[in-house]
Coordinates of C-alpha atoms in Angstrom, one line a residue:
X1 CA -216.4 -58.2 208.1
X2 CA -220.2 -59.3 207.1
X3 CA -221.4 -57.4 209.5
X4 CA -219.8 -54.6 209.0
X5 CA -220.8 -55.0 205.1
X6 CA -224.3 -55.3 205.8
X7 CA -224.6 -52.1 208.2
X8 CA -222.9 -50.1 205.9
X9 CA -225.3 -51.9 203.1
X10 CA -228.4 -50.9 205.5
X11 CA -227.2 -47.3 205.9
X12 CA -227.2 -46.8 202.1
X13 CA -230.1 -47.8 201.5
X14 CA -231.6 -46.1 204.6
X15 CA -229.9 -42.7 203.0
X16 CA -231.5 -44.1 199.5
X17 CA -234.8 -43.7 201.1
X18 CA -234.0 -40.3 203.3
X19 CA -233.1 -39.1 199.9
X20 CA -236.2 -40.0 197.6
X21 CA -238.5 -39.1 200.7
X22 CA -237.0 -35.6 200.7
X23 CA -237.8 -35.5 197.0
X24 CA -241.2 -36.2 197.1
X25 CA -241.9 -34.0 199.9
X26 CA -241.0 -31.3 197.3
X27 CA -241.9 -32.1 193.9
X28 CA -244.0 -35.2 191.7
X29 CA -242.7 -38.0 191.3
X30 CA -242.5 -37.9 187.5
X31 CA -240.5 -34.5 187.6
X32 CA -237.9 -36.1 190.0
X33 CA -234.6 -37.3 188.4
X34 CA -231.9 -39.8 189.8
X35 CA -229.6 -37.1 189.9
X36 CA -232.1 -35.8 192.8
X37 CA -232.5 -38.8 194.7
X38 CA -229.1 -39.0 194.6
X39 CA -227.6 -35.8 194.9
X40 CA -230.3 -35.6 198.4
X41 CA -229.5 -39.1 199.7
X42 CA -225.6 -37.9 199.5
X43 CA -224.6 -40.7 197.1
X44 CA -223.3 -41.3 193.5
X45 CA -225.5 -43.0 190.6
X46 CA -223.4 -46.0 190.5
X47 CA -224.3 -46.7 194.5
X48 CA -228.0 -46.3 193.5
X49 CA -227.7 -48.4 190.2
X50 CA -226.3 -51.4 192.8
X51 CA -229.8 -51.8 194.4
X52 CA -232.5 -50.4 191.9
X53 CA -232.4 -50.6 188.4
X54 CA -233.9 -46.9 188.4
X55 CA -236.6 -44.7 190.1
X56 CA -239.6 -46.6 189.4
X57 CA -237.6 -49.3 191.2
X58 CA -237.0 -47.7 193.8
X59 CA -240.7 -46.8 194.5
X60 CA -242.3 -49.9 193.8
X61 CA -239.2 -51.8 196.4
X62 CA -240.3 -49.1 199.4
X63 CA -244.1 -49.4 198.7
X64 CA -243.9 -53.0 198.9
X65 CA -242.1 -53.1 201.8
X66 CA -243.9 -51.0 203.7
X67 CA -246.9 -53.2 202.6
X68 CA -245.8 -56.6 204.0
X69 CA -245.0 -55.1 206.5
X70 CA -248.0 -53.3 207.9
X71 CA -249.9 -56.7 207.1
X72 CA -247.4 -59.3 208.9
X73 CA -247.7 -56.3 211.7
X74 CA -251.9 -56.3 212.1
X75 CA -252.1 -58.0 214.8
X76 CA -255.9 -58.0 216.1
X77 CA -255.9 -61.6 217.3
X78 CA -258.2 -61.1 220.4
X79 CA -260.1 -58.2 218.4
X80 CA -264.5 -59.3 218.5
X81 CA -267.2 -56.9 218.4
X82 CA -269.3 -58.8 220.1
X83 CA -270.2 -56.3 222.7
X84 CA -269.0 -58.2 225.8
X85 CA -265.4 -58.5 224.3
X86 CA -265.4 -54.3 223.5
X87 CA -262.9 -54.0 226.6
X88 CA -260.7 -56.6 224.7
X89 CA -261.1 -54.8 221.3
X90 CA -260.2 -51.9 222.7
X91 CA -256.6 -52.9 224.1
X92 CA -256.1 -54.7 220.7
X93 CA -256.9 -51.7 218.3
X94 CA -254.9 -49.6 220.9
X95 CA -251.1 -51.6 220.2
X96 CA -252.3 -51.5 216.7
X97 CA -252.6 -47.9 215.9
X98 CA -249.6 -47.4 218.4
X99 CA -247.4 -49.3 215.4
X100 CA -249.2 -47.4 212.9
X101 CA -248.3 -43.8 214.7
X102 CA -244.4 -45.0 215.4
X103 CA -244.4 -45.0 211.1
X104 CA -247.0 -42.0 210.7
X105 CA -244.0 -39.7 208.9
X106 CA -243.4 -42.4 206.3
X107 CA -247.1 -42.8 205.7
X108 CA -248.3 -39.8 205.2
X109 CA -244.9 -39.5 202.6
X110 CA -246.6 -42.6 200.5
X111 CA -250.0 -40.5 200.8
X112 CA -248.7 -37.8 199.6
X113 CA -250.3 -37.2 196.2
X114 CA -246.6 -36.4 195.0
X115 CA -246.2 -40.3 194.7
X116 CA -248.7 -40.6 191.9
X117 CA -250.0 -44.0 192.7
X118 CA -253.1 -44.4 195.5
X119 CA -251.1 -45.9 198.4
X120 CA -253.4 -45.0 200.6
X121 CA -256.2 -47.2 199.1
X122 CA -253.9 -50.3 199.2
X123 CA -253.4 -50.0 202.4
X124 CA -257.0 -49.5 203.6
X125 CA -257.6 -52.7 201.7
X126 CA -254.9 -54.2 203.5
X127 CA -256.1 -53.5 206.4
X128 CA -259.7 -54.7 205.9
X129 CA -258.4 -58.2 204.8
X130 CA -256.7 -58.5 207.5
X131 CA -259.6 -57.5 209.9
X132 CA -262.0 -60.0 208.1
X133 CA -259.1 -62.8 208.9
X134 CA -259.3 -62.0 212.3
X135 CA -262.9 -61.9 212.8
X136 CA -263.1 -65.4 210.8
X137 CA -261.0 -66.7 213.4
X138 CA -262.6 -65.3 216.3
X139 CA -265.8 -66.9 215.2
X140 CA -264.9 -70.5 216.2
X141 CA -260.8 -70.2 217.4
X142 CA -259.7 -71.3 213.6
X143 CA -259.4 -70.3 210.4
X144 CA -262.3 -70.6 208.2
X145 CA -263.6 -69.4 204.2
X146 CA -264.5 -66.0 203.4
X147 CA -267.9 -67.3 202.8
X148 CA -268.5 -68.5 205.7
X149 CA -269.2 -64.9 207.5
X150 CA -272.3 -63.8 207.3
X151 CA -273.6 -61.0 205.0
X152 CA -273.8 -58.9 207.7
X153 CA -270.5 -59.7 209.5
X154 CA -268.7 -58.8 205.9
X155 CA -270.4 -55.5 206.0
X156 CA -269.6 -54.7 209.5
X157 CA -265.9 -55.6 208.6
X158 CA -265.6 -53.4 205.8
X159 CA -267.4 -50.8 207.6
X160 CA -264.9 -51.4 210.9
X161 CA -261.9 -51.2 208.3
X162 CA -262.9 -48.2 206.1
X163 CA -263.9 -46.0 209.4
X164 CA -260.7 -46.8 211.4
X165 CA -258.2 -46.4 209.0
X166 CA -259.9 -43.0 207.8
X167 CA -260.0 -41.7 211.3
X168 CA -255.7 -42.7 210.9
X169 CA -255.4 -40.1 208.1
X170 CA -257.2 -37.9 209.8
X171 CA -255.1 -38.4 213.1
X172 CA -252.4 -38.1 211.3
X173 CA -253.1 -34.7 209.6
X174 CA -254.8 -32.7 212.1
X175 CA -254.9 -33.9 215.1
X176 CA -251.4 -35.8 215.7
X177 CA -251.1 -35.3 219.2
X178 CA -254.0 -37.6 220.4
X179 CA -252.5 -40.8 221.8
X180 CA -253.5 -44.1 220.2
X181 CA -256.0 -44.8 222.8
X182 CA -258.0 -41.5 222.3
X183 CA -258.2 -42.5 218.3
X184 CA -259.0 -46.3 219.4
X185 CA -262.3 -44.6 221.3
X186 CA -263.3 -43.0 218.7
X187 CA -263.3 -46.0 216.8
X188 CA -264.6 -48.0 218.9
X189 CA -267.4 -45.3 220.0
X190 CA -268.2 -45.0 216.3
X191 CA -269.1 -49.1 216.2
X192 CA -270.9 -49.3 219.4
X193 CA -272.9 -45.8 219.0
X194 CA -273.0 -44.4 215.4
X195 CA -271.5 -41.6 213.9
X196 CA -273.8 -39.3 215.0
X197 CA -273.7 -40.1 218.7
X198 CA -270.0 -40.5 218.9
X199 CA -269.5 -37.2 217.5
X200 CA -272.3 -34.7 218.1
X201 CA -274.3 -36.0 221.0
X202 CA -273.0 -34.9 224.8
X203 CA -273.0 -38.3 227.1

């Protein structure tokens, strides 16, 4: 009986997001009501009024979410870019943006300028914390302080971080049909060569 509780509490709140989703795909988020979250996720007020206590709610629970999520899921362990350990990098920054394609429709949703908030830039920071973390631990197999990188090791980190998850938005919105592994080039061949090289020069 618990189990079948908690699928049917998953689906509700799985319709609860289809809903709001389909509302900001079409209008701000200040100009949506509960009556349109509701009447698009199929459900009464009363079901909605179980789990959120309104809209605001109900955007701050699936913007959190989606944050912890994406940072217990960045997973760069073996990422270095030390140039011998590129190949490695590579393969790393590959599964990465794989996960971060398989949610690319809900993304660009908490992008859309329809939410009102700047999801975009907490993710981005997100994702340059967790880089940092990774690059701390490469350094010497364990965990050590922020200021313990080097000036210059920061500033590649930020760098690495800002250009990758630009090229994402990018992927995402024009040219979704590249595979993760094209996108993870790109990246990778705009760290090893420069901007210029990786995108106007013929090798």
């Amino acid at each position: 009986m618990n189990e079948i509780t908690d699928l049917r509490v998953v689906k509700t709140l799985e319709n609860i997001k289809h809903g709001f989703t389909k509302c900001i795909s079409q209008k701000t988020f200040s100009s949506i009501s509960v009556k349109d979250i509701t009447t698009a996720a199929r459900i009464n007020r009363s079901t909605l009024y179980k789990y959120y206590e309104d809209k605001y709610q109900l955007r701050e629970s699936l913007i959190k979410s989606t944050l912890e999520e994406l940072s217990n899921n960045i997973n760069l362990a073996s990422f270095n870019l030390e140039n011998n350990k590129m190949n490695e990098s590579l393969e790393a920054l590959r599964k990465q943006l794989q996960f971060m394609y398989d949610h690319k429709d809900w993304y660009l949703i908490l992008w859309n300028k329809n939410m009102e908030l700047y999801v975009y830039e907490d993710m981005a920071r997100i994702f340059e914390r967790r880089t940092g973390e990774c690059l701390r631990e490469n350094s010497n197999g364990t965990e050590i302080t922020r200021k313990e990188l080097s000036e210059k090791q920061e500033l590649l980190t930020r760098l690495f971080a800002s250009s990758a998850m630009t090229t994402v938005k990018w992927w995402y919105e024009y040219s979704p049909n590249m595979t993760p592994k094209d996108v993870a080039n790109i990246i990778m061949d705009n760290i090893k060569f420069g901007m210029h090289r990786t995108f106007f020069q013929v090798t």
